[in-house]
PDB file of C-alpha atoms in Angstrom:
ATOM      1  CA  MET A   1     -26.583  47.528  -9.744  1.00 74.00           C
ATOM      2  CA  ALA A   2     -27.808  44.322 -11.375  1.00 92.00           C
ATOM      3  CA  ILE A   3     -25.568  42.856 -14.061  1.00 96.00           C
ATOM      4  CA  LEU A   4     -28.620  41.740 -16.062  1.00 97.00           C
ATOM      5  CA  GLU A   5     -32.016  43.416 -16.276  1.00 97.00           C
ATOM      6  CA  VAL A   6     -34.797  41.943 -18.401  1.00 97.00           C
ATOM      7  CA  GLU A   7     -37.824  44.193 -18.731  1.00 97.00           C
ATOM      8  CA  ASN A   8     -41.228  43.189 -20.117  1.00 97.00           C
ATOM      9  CA  ILE A   9     -40.042  40.764 -22.813  1.00 98.00           C
ATOM     10  CA  TYR A  10     -42.629  39.492 -25.285  1.00 98.00           C
ATOM     11  CA  LYS A  11     -42.005  37.010 -28.098  1.00 98.00           C
ATOM     12  CA  ASN A  12     -44.490  35.625 -30.620  1.00 97.00           C
ATOM     13  CA  PHE A  13     -44.045  32.946 -33.266  1.00 96.00           C
ATOM     14  CA  GLY A  14     -46.815  33.633 -35.726  1.00 94.00           C
ATOM     15  CA  GLU A  15     -50.054  33.573 -33.788  1.00 94.00           C
ATOM     16  CA  THR A  16     -48.471  31.782 -30.830  1.00 95.00           C
ATOM     17  CA  GLN A  17     -47.490  34.018 -27.922  1.00 96.00           C
ATOM     18  CA  VAL A  18     -44.524  32.317 -26.234  1.00 97.00           C
ATOM     19  CA  LEU A  19     -43.270  35.006 -23.838  1.00 98.00           C
ATOM     20  CA  LYS A  20     -45.839  37.304 -22.240  1.00 97.00           C
ATOM     21  CA  GLY A  21     -44.045  40.066 -20.381  1.00 97.00           C
ATOM     22  CA  ILE A  22     -40.991  38.508 -18.696  1.00 98.00           C
ATOM     23  CA  SER A  23     -39.110  40.740 -16.245  1.00 98.00           C
ATOM     24  CA  PHE A  24     -36.337  39.858 -13.815  1.00 97.00           C
ATOM     25  CA  SER A  25     -32.864  40.940 -12.736  1.00 97.00           C
ATOM     26  CA  LEU A  26     -29.650  39.114 -11.867  1.00 97.00           C
ATOM     27  CA  GLU A  27     -26.819  40.240  -9.622  1.00 96.00           C
ATOM     28  CA  GLN A  28     -23.116  39.719 -10.318  1.00 96.00           C
ATOM     29  CA  GLY A  29     -22.013  36.272  -9.133  1.00 96.00           C
ATOM     30  CA  GLN A  30     -25.523  34.876  -8.773  1.00 97.00           C
ATOM     31  CA  ALA A  31     -26.775  31.599 -10.224  1.00 97.00           C
ATOM     32  CA  LEU A  32     -30.365  31.844 -11.457  1.00 98.00           C
ATOM     33  CA  ALA A  33     -32.288  28.625 -12.145  1.00 97.00           C
ATOM     34  CA  ILE A  34     -35.307  28.724 -14.440  1.00 97.00           C
ATOM     35  CA  ILE A  35     -37.692  25.792 -14.070  1.00 97.00           C
ATOM     36  CA  GLY A  36     -40.993  24.844 -15.642  1.00 96.00           C
ATOM     37  CA  ALA A  37     -42.672  22.322 -17.899  1.00 93.00           C
ATOM     38  CA  SER A  38     -41.737  21.871 -21.557  1.00 90.00           C
ATOM     39  CA  GLY A  39     -43.309  24.604 -23.647  1.00 92.00           C
ATOM     40  CA  SER A  40     -43.358  27.169 -20.867  1.00 95.00           C
ATOM     41  CA  GLY A  41     -40.977  29.518 -22.747  1.00 96.00           C
ATOM     42  CA  LYS A  42     -37.719  28.839 -20.896  1.00 96.00           C
ATOM     43  CA  THR A  43     -35.558  28.105 -23.947  1.00 94.00           C
ATOM     44  CA  THR A  44     -37.090  30.961 -25.942  1.00 96.00           C
ATOM     45  CA  LEU A  45     -36.162  33.316 -23.107  1.00 97.00           C
ATOM     46  CA  LEU A  46     -32.546  32.121 -23.223  1.00 95.00           C
ATOM     47  CA  ARG A  47     -32.458  32.520 -26.997  1.00 94.00           C
ATOM     48  CA  CYS A  48     -33.745  36.090 -26.622  1.00 96.00           C
ATOM     49  CA  LEU A  49     -31.017  36.853 -24.072  1.00 95.00           C
ATOM     50  CA  ASN A  50     -28.394  35.584 -26.517  1.00 93.00           C
ATOM     51  CA  PHE A  51     -30.007  37.405 -29.465  1.00 92.00           C
ATOM     52  CA  LEU A  52     -30.673  34.164 -31.330  1.00 93.00           C
ATOM     53  CA  GLU A  53     -34.253  35.433 -31.305  1.00 94.00           C
ATOM     54  CA  ARG A  54     -35.353  39.079 -31.303  1.00 93.00           C
ATOM     55  CA  PRO A  55     -38.015  39.971 -28.732  1.00 96.00           C
ATOM     56  CA  ASP A  56     -41.099  41.660 -30.136  1.00 96.00           C
ATOM     57  CA  LYS A  57     -41.290  43.937 -27.094  1.00 97.00           C
ATOM     58  CA  GLY A  58     -39.036  44.671 -24.160  1.00 97.00           C
ATOM     59  CA  ILE A  59     -35.590  45.790 -23.048  1.00 97.00           C
ATOM     60  CA  ILE A  60     -32.410  43.881 -22.126  1.00 97.00           C
ATOM     61  CA  ARG A  61     -29.687  45.656 -20.139  1.00 96.00           C
ATOM     62  CA  VAL A  62     -26.236  44.448 -19.060  1.00 96.00           C
ATOM     63  CA  ASN A  63     -24.380  46.522 -16.456  1.00 95.00           C
ATOM     64  CA  GLY A  64     -26.888  49.306 -17.005  1.00 94.00           C
ATOM     65  CA  ASP A  65     -26.284  49.526 -20.760  1.00 93.00           C
ATOM     66  CA  VAL A  66     -29.250  48.922 -23.051  1.00 95.00           C
ATOM     67  CA  LEU A  67     -28.271  46.033 -25.334  1.00 94.00           C
ATOM     68  CA  PHE A  68     -31.707  45.670 -26.858  1.00 95.00           C
ATOM     69  CA  ASP A  69     -34.821  47.816 -26.952  1.00 96.00           C
ATOM     70  CA  ALA A  70     -37.588  46.597 -29.243  1.00 94.00           C
ATOM     71  CA  GLN A  71     -38.665  50.220 -29.781  1.00 94.00           C
ATOM     72  CA  ASP A  72     -35.159  51.453 -30.686  1.00 93.00           C
ATOM     73  CA  PRO A  73     -33.917  50.213 -34.097  1.00 92.00           C
ATOM     74  CA  SER A  74     -30.385  51.448 -33.325  1.00 90.00           C
ATOM     75  CA  THR A  75     -30.031  48.639 -30.782  1.00 90.00           C
ATOM     76  CA  GLN A  76     -30.949  46.009 -33.393  1.00 87.00           C
ATOM     77  CA  LEU A  77     -28.253  46.478 -36.059  1.00 87.00           C
ATOM     78  CA  GLU A  78     -26.826  43.058 -36.962  1.00 84.00           C
ATOM     79  CA  LYS A  79     -23.198  44.181 -36.639  1.00 82.00           C
ATOM     80  CA  GLU A  80     -23.883  45.454 -33.127  1.00 85.00           C
ATOM     81  CA  ILE A  81     -25.909  42.379 -32.177  1.00 88.00           C
ATOM     82  CA  ARG A  82     -22.900  40.154 -32.952  1.00 84.00           C
ATOM     83  CA  LYS A  83     -20.812  42.157 -30.483  1.00 87.00           C
ATOM     84  CA  LYS A  84     -23.563  42.129 -27.873  1.00 90.00           C
ATOM     85  CA  ARG A  85     -23.734  38.333 -27.989  1.00 90.00           C
ATOM     86  CA  LEU A  86     -20.244  38.292 -26.470  1.00 91.00           C
ATOM     87  CA  ASN A  87     -21.787  39.364 -23.156  1.00 95.00           C
ATOM     88  CA  PHE A  88     -23.385  35.912 -22.978  1.00 96.00           C
ATOM     89  CA  GLY A  89     -22.055  32.386 -23.324  1.00 94.00           C
ATOM     90  CA  LEU A  90     -24.634  29.738 -24.229  1.00 93.00           C
ATOM     91  CA  VAL A  91     -24.237  26.017 -23.588  1.00 94.00           C
ATOM     92  CA  PHE A  92     -26.801  24.124 -25.650  1.00 88.00           C
ATOM     93  CA  GLN A  93     -28.590  20.881 -24.859  1.00 85.00           C
ATOM     94  CA  SER A  94     -26.867  18.992 -27.674  1.00 84.00           C
ATOM     95  CA  PHE A  95     -23.254  20.210 -27.425  1.00 84.00           C
ATOM     96  CA  HIS A  96     -22.942  21.532 -31.039  1.00 89.00           C
ATOM     97  CA  LEU A  97     -19.228  20.770 -31.220  1.00 95.00           C
ATOM     98  CA  PHE A  98     -17.490  20.855 -34.605  1.00 95.00           C
ATOM     99  CA  PRO A  99     -16.839  17.183 -35.445  1.00 96.00           C
ATOM    100  CA  GLN A 100     -13.914  17.962 -37.768  1.00 97.00           C
ATOM    101  CA  TYR A 101     -11.914  19.771 -35.058  1.00 97.00           C
ATOM    102  CA  THR A 102     -10.066  18.525 -32.015  1.00 98.00           C
ATOM    103  CA  VAL A 103     -11.223  19.347 -28.504  1.00 98.00           C
ATOM    104  CA  LEU A 104      -8.597  22.090 -28.252  1.00 98.00           C
ATOM    105  CA  LYS A 105      -9.588  23.628 -31.589  1.00 97.00           C
ATOM    106  CA  ASN A 106     -13.270  23.573 -30.627  1.00 97.00           C
ATOM    107  CA  VAL A 107     -12.418  25.677 -27.568  1.00 97.00           C
ATOM    108  CA  THR A 108     -10.030  28.105 -29.289  1.00 97.00           C
ATOM    109  CA  LEU A 109     -11.743  28.612 -32.657  1.00 96.00           C
ATOM    110  CA  ALA A 110     -14.161  31.432 -31.785  1.00 93.00           C
ATOM    111  CA  SER A 111     -11.510  33.354 -29.852  1.00 94.00           C
ATOM    112  CA  GLU A 112      -9.034  32.957 -32.715  1.00 94.00           C
ATOM    113  CA  LEU A 113     -11.513  34.255 -35.288  1.00 92.00           C
ATOM    114  CA  LEU A 114     -12.417  37.206 -33.098  1.00 90.00           C
ATOM    115  CA  THR A 115      -8.760  38.022 -32.407  1.00 93.00           C
ATOM    116  CA  LYS A 116      -7.847  37.739 -36.086  1.00 89.00           C
ATOM    117  CA  GLU A 117     -10.422  40.413 -36.871  1.00 87.00           C
ATOM    118  CA  GLN A 118      -9.306  42.644 -34.008  1.00 86.00           C
ATOM    119  CA  LEU A 119      -5.574  42.402 -34.872  1.00 87.00           C
ATOM    120  CA  LYS A 120      -5.819  42.367 -38.661  1.00 82.00           C
ATOM    121  CA  HIS A 121      -3.612  45.472 -38.962  1.00 84.00           C
ATOM    122  CA  GLN A 122      -1.011  44.532 -36.331  1.00 88.00           C
ATOM    123  CA  GLY A 123       1.076  41.921 -38.149  1.00 84.00           C
ATOM    124  CA  ARG A 124       1.744  38.216 -37.826  1.00 88.00           C
ATOM    125  CA  ALA A 125       3.902  38.414 -34.707  1.00 91.00           C
ATOM    126  CA  ALA A 126       1.095  40.011 -32.695  1.00 90.00           C
ATOM    127  CA  LEU A 127      -1.370  37.429 -33.997  1.00 90.00           C
ATOM    128  CA  ARG A 128       0.919  34.503 -33.142  1.00 92.00           C
ATOM    129  CA  ALA A 129       1.393  35.823 -29.596  1.00 94.00           C
ATOM    130  CA  ALA A 130      -2.350  36.275 -29.178  1.00 94.00           C
ATOM    131  CA  TYR A 131      -3.034  32.752 -30.486  1.00 95.00           C
ATOM    132  CA  GLN A 132      -0.516  31.357 -27.999  1.00 96.00           C
ATOM    133  CA  ASP A 133      -2.336  33.117 -25.141  1.00 97.00           C
ATOM    134  CA  ILE A 134      -5.657  31.761 -26.408  1.00 96.00           C
ATOM    135  CA  GLU A 135      -4.300  28.209 -26.475  1.00 97.00           C
ATOM    136  CA  GLU A 136      -2.862  28.525 -22.972  1.00 97.00           C
ATOM    137  CA  GLN A 137      -6.187  29.759 -21.633  1.00 97.00           C
ATOM    138  CA  ALA A 138      -8.014  26.954 -23.452  1.00 97.00           C
ATOM    139  CA  ARG A 139      -5.739  24.360 -21.896  1.00 98.00           C
ATOM    140  CA  MET A 140      -6.380  25.864 -18.463  1.00 97.00           C
ATOM    141  CA  LEU A 141     -10.129  25.675 -19.028  1.00 96.00           C
ATOM    142  CA  LEU A 142      -9.928  22.089 -20.232  1.00 97.00           C
ATOM    143  CA  ASP A 143      -7.862  21.243 -17.178  1.00 96.00           C
ATOM    144  CA  GLN A 144     -10.596  22.838 -15.040  1.00 94.00           C
ATOM    145  CA  MET A 145     -13.110  20.595 -16.830  1.00 95.00           C
ATOM    146  CA  GLY A 146     -10.959  17.498 -16.204  1.00 94.00           C
ATOM    147  CA  LEU A 147     -10.224  17.104 -19.911  1.00 96.00           C
ATOM    148  CA  LEU A 148      -6.594  18.100 -20.324  1.00 96.00           C
ATOM    149  CA  ASP A 149      -5.773  14.587 -21.541  1.00 96.00           C
ATOM    150  CA  LYS A 150      -8.374  14.972 -24.330  1.00 97.00           C
ATOM    151  CA  VAL A 151      -7.019  18.077 -26.084  1.00 97.00           C
ATOM    152  CA  ASN A 152      -6.154  16.154 -29.264  1.00 97.00           C
ATOM    153  CA  ALA A 153      -9.263  13.959 -29.269  1.00 98.00           C
ATOM    154  CA  TYR A 154     -12.203  14.505 -31.603  1.00 98.00           C
ATOM    155  CA  PRO A 155     -15.822  14.826 -30.415  1.00 96.00           C
ATOM    156  CA  HIS A 156     -16.789  11.346 -31.614  1.00 96.00           C
ATOM    157  CA  GLN A 157     -14.111   9.911 -29.291  1.00 97.00           C
ATOM    158  CA  LEU A 158     -15.734  11.474 -26.204  1.00 96.00           C
ATOM    159  CA  SER A 159     -18.676  10.514 -24.032  1.00 94.00           C
ATOM    160  CA  GLY A 160     -21.693  12.799 -23.951  1.00 93.00           C
ATOM    161  CA  GLY A 161     -20.630  14.168 -20.589  1.00 93.00           C
ATOM    162  CA  GLN A 162     -17.156  14.928 -21.884  1.00 95.00           C
ATOM    163  CA  GLN A 163     -18.588  16.652 -24.965  1.00 95.00           C
ATOM    164  CA  GLN A 164     -20.779  18.835 -22.774  1.00 94.00           C
ATOM    165  CA  ARG A 165     -17.787  19.785 -20.633  1.00 95.00           C
ATOM    166  CA  VAL A 166     -15.931  20.801 -23.816  1.00 96.00           C
ATOM    167  CA  ALA A 167     -18.949  22.940 -24.730  1.00 95.00           C
ATOM    168  CA  ILE A 168     -18.787  24.621 -21.316  1.00 96.00           C
ATOM    169  CA  ALA A 169     -15.066  25.327 -21.771  1.00 96.00           C
ATOM    170  CA  ARG A 170     -15.786  26.773 -25.219  1.00 96.00           C
ATOM    171  CA  ALA A 171     -18.417  29.114 -23.785  1.00 95.00           C
ATOM    172  CA  LEU A 172     -16.080  30.242 -20.994  1.00 96.00           C
ATOM    173  CA  ALA A 173     -13.214  30.868 -23.434  1.00 95.00           C
ATOM    174  CA  LEU A 174     -14.837  34.085 -24.654  1.00 93.00           C
ATOM    175  CA  HIS A 175     -15.048  35.433 -21.085  1.00 94.00           C
ATOM    176  CA  PRO A 176     -18.794  36.118 -21.107  1.00 95.00           C
ATOM    177  CA  LYS A 177     -20.293  38.269 -18.385  1.00 96.00           C
ATOM    178  CA  ILE A 178     -23.181  35.798 -18.064  1.00 97.00           C
ATOM    179  CA  LEU A 179     -23.037  32.066 -18.759  1.00 97.00           C
ATOM    180  CA  CYS A 180     -26.310  30.477 -19.893  1.00 96.00           C
ATOM    181  CA  PHE A 181     -27.215  26.792 -19.850  1.00 96.00           C
ATOM    182  CA  ASP A 182     -30.167  25.344 -21.752  1.00 94.00           C
ATOM    183  CA  GLU A 183     -30.997  22.092 -19.933  1.00 92.00           C
ATOM    184  CA  PRO A 184     -27.334  21.012 -20.070  1.00 91.00           C
ATOM    185  CA  THR A 185     -27.985  17.423 -18.974  1.00 90.00           C
ATOM    186  CA  SER A 186     -31.106  16.634 -21.024  1.00 86.00           C
ATOM    187  CA  ALA A 187     -29.137  14.895 -23.819  1.00 81.00           C
ATOM    188  CA  LEU A 188     -27.077  12.798 -21.393  1.00 86.00           C
ATOM    189  CA  ASP A 189     -27.511   9.326 -20.029  1.00 86.00           C
ATOM    190  CA  PRO A 190     -28.294   9.432 -16.297  1.00 83.00           C
ATOM    191  CA  GLU A 191     -24.849   8.151 -15.316  1.00 80.00           C
ATOM    192  CA  LEU A 192     -23.189  11.037 -17.199  1.00 86.00           C
ATOM    193  CA  THR A 193     -25.408  13.768 -15.759  1.00 89.00           C
ATOM    194  CA  GLY A 194     -23.516  13.986 -12.473  1.00 89.00           C
ATOM    195  CA  GLU A 195     -20.170  14.923 -14.030  1.00 90.00           C
ATOM    196  CA  VAL A 196     -21.677  17.920 -15.841  1.00 92.00           C
ATOM    197  CA  LEU A 197     -23.626  19.041 -12.773  1.00 93.00           C
ATOM    198  CA  ARG A 198     -20.405  18.879 -10.719  1.00 92.00           C
ATOM    199  CA  VAL A 199     -18.736  21.252 -13.182  1.00 94.00           C
ATOM    200  CA  ILE A 200     -21.647  23.707 -12.996  1.00 95.00           C
ATOM    201  CA  ARG A 201     -21.669  23.431  -9.215  1.00 94.00           C
ATOM    202  CA  GLY A 202     -17.963  24.313  -9.214  1.00 95.00           C
ATOM    203  CA  LEU A 203     -18.642  27.368 -11.372  1.00 95.00           C
ATOM    204  CA  ALA A 204     -21.363  28.461  -8.941  1.00 95.00           C
ATOM    205  CA  GLU A 205     -18.926  28.120  -6.032  1.00 94.00           C
ATOM    206  CA  LYS A 206     -16.565  30.435  -7.924  1.00 94.00           C
ATOM    207  CA  LYS A 207     -19.407  32.960  -8.235  1.00 95.00           C
ATOM    208  CA  THR A 208     -19.753  32.685 -11.992  1.00 96.00           C
ATOM    209  CA  THR A 209     -22.852  34.620 -13.046  1.00 97.00           C
ATOM    210  CA  MET A 210     -25.187  32.043 -14.591  1.00 97.00           C
ATOM    211  CA  VAL A 211     -28.691  31.520 -15.930  1.00 97.00           C
ATOM    212  CA  ILE A 212     -29.537  27.813 -15.868  1.00 97.00           C
ATOM    213  CA  VAL A 213     -32.633  26.353 -17.491  1.00 96.00           C
ATOM    214  CA  THR A 214     -32.908  22.942 -15.896  1.00 94.00           C
ATOM    215  CA  HIS A 215     -35.243  20.061 -15.155  1.00 91.00           C
ATOM    216  CA  GLU A 216     -32.936  18.897 -12.338  1.00 91.00           C
ATOM    217  CA  MET A 217     -34.961  20.175  -9.393  1.00 93.00           C
ATOM    218  CA  ALA A 218     -32.591  18.953  -6.680  1.00 91.00           C
ATOM    219  CA  PHE A 219     -29.691  20.633  -8.464  1.00 92.00           C
ATOM    220  CA  ALA A 220     -31.628  23.909  -8.820  1.00 94.00           C
ATOM    221  CA  ARG A 221     -32.523  23.809  -5.136  1.00 93.00           C
ATOM    222  CA  ASP A 222     -28.946  23.166  -4.023  1.00 93.00           C
ATOM    223  CA  VAL A 223     -26.971  25.394  -6.416  1.00 93.00           C
ATOM    224  CA  ALA A 224     -29.117  28.387  -7.391  1.00 96.00           C
ATOM    225  CA  ASP A 225     -29.242  31.660  -5.483  1.00 96.00           C
ATOM    226  CA  HIS A 226     -32.608  32.473  -7.047  1.00 97.00           C
ATOM    227  CA  VAL A 227     -35.240  30.375  -8.835  1.00 98.00           C
ATOM    228  CA  ILE A 228     -37.867  31.387 -11.384  1.00 98.00           C
ATOM    229  CA  PHE A 229     -40.825  29.128 -12.171  1.00 98.00           C
ATOM    230  CA  MET A 230     -42.292  29.760 -15.623  1.00 98.00           C
ATOM    231  CA  ASP A 231     -45.568  28.500 -17.014  1.00 97.00           C
ATOM    232  CA  ASP A 232     -47.320  29.413 -20.253  1.00 96.00           C
ATOM    233  CA  GLY A 233     -44.921  32.241 -21.051  1.00 97.00           C
ATOM    234  CA  VAL A 234     -45.090  34.072 -17.728  1.00 98.00           C
ATOM    235  CA  ILE A 235     -43.186  34.034 -14.443  1.00 98.00           C
ATOM    236  CA  VAL A 236     -45.608  32.469 -12.006  1.00 98.00           C
ATOM    237  CA  GLU A 237     -43.348  32.653  -8.969  1.00 97.00           C
ATOM    238  CA  GLU A 238     -39.766  33.425  -8.064  1.00 97.00           C
ATOM    239  CA  GLY A 239     -37.662  33.534  -4.947  1.00 97.00           C
ATOM    240  CA  ARG A 240     -34.938  31.879  -2.946  1.00 97.00           C
ATOM    241  CA  PRO A 241     -34.756  28.137  -3.620  1.00 96.00           C
ATOM    242  CA  GLU A 242     -35.343  27.223   0.003  1.00 95.00           C
ATOM    243  CA  ASP A 243     -38.604  29.221  -0.081  1.00 96.00           C
ATOM    244  CA  LEU A 244     -39.890  28.288  -3.523  1.00 97.00           C
ATOM    245  CA  PHE A 245     -39.259  24.561  -3.172  1.00 96.00           C
ATOM    246  CA  SER A 246     -40.285  24.222   0.467  1.00 94.00           C
ATOM    247  CA  ASN A 247     -43.201  26.632   0.627  1.00 94.00           C
ATOM    248  CA  PRO A 248     -44.422  27.730  -2.827  1.00 96.00           C
ATOM    249  CA  LYS A 249     -47.046  30.463  -2.699  1.00 95.00           C
ATOM    250  CA  GLU A 250     -48.790  29.803  -6.003  1.00 96.00           C
ATOM    251  CA  GLU A 251     -51.020  26.817  -6.726  1.00 96.00           C
ATOM    252  CA  ARG A 252     -49.477  26.346 -10.192  1.00 96.00           C
ATOM    253  CA  THR A 253     -46.035  26.115  -8.606  1.00 97.00           C
ATOM    254  CA  ARG A 254     -47.276  23.565  -6.093  1.00 96.00           C
ATOM    255  CA  GLN A 255     -48.842  21.483  -8.859  1.00 95.00           C
ATOM    256  CA  PHE A 256     -45.645  21.494 -10.930  1.00 95.00           C
ATOM    257  CA  LEU A 257     -43.424  20.554  -7.998  1.00 94.00           C
ATOM    258  CA  SER A 258     -45.819  17.817  -6.853  1.00 90.00           C
ATOM    259  CA  ARG A 259     -45.810  16.300 -10.351  1.00 82.00           C
ATOM    260  CA  TYR A 260     -42.038  16.381 -10.360  1.00 72.00           C
ATOM    261  CA  SER A 261     -41.837  14.774  -6.923  1.00 63.00           C
ATOM    262  CA  SER A 262     -44.284  12.017  -7.866  1.00 53.00           C
ATOM    263  CA  SER A 263     -42.307  11.166 -11.006  1.00 52.00           C
ATOM    264  CA  ASN A 264     -39.001  10.749  -9.149  1.00 52.00           C
TER     265      ASN A 264
END
């Protein structure tokens, strides 16, 4: 069974139709790359998956459970949507770290707030023990990101690549079933891009289930198990990276890839 099933998703902003019937599935442990020109709907699709936007039509399932059905109001209650977001971790283009908190606090904060709510009737001792576990896990994640020596630093003391790696650790701290990246290197200087891509590559090698919106075509080709090419709100073509990049079937895909190749 697929871990993620997206069925016939539509999303409009006013009179502008941004997503026009998007359907795909993702298996446990797969890395899915979504490519396409700016304005093709890639980021809106990610925001719909994370319930930052509500689709106008369509269904989203995780592990066979319907998380969202545009025709079923019971799946759209705000209290339930907040819980459903925990299935996904989203790493934004621009980090969105809290400048007033240390690196460690940025990674632990969401887990601490969630745990405080869950354990509100169990006393201080239980909460302290849970917070200690959260901090230990955060330190392990930061070590995995190569940032253990930065736990007490503040975001302004880090490079862009380091800030993005903190953002990845923060997303992983909530143990999402699916980790989503929205062009994770687009806000970075070229020399910092490689360090973030190495982290994502390492996650792929560990079979972390991921959806990656990216303009890094070579990275998508080398790391993804499956690639989707979007244009004008629809999926034009999808398949294995070795097939889509080497022998695209659709003329629009060929045009996009040729423009990318000529600009690099």
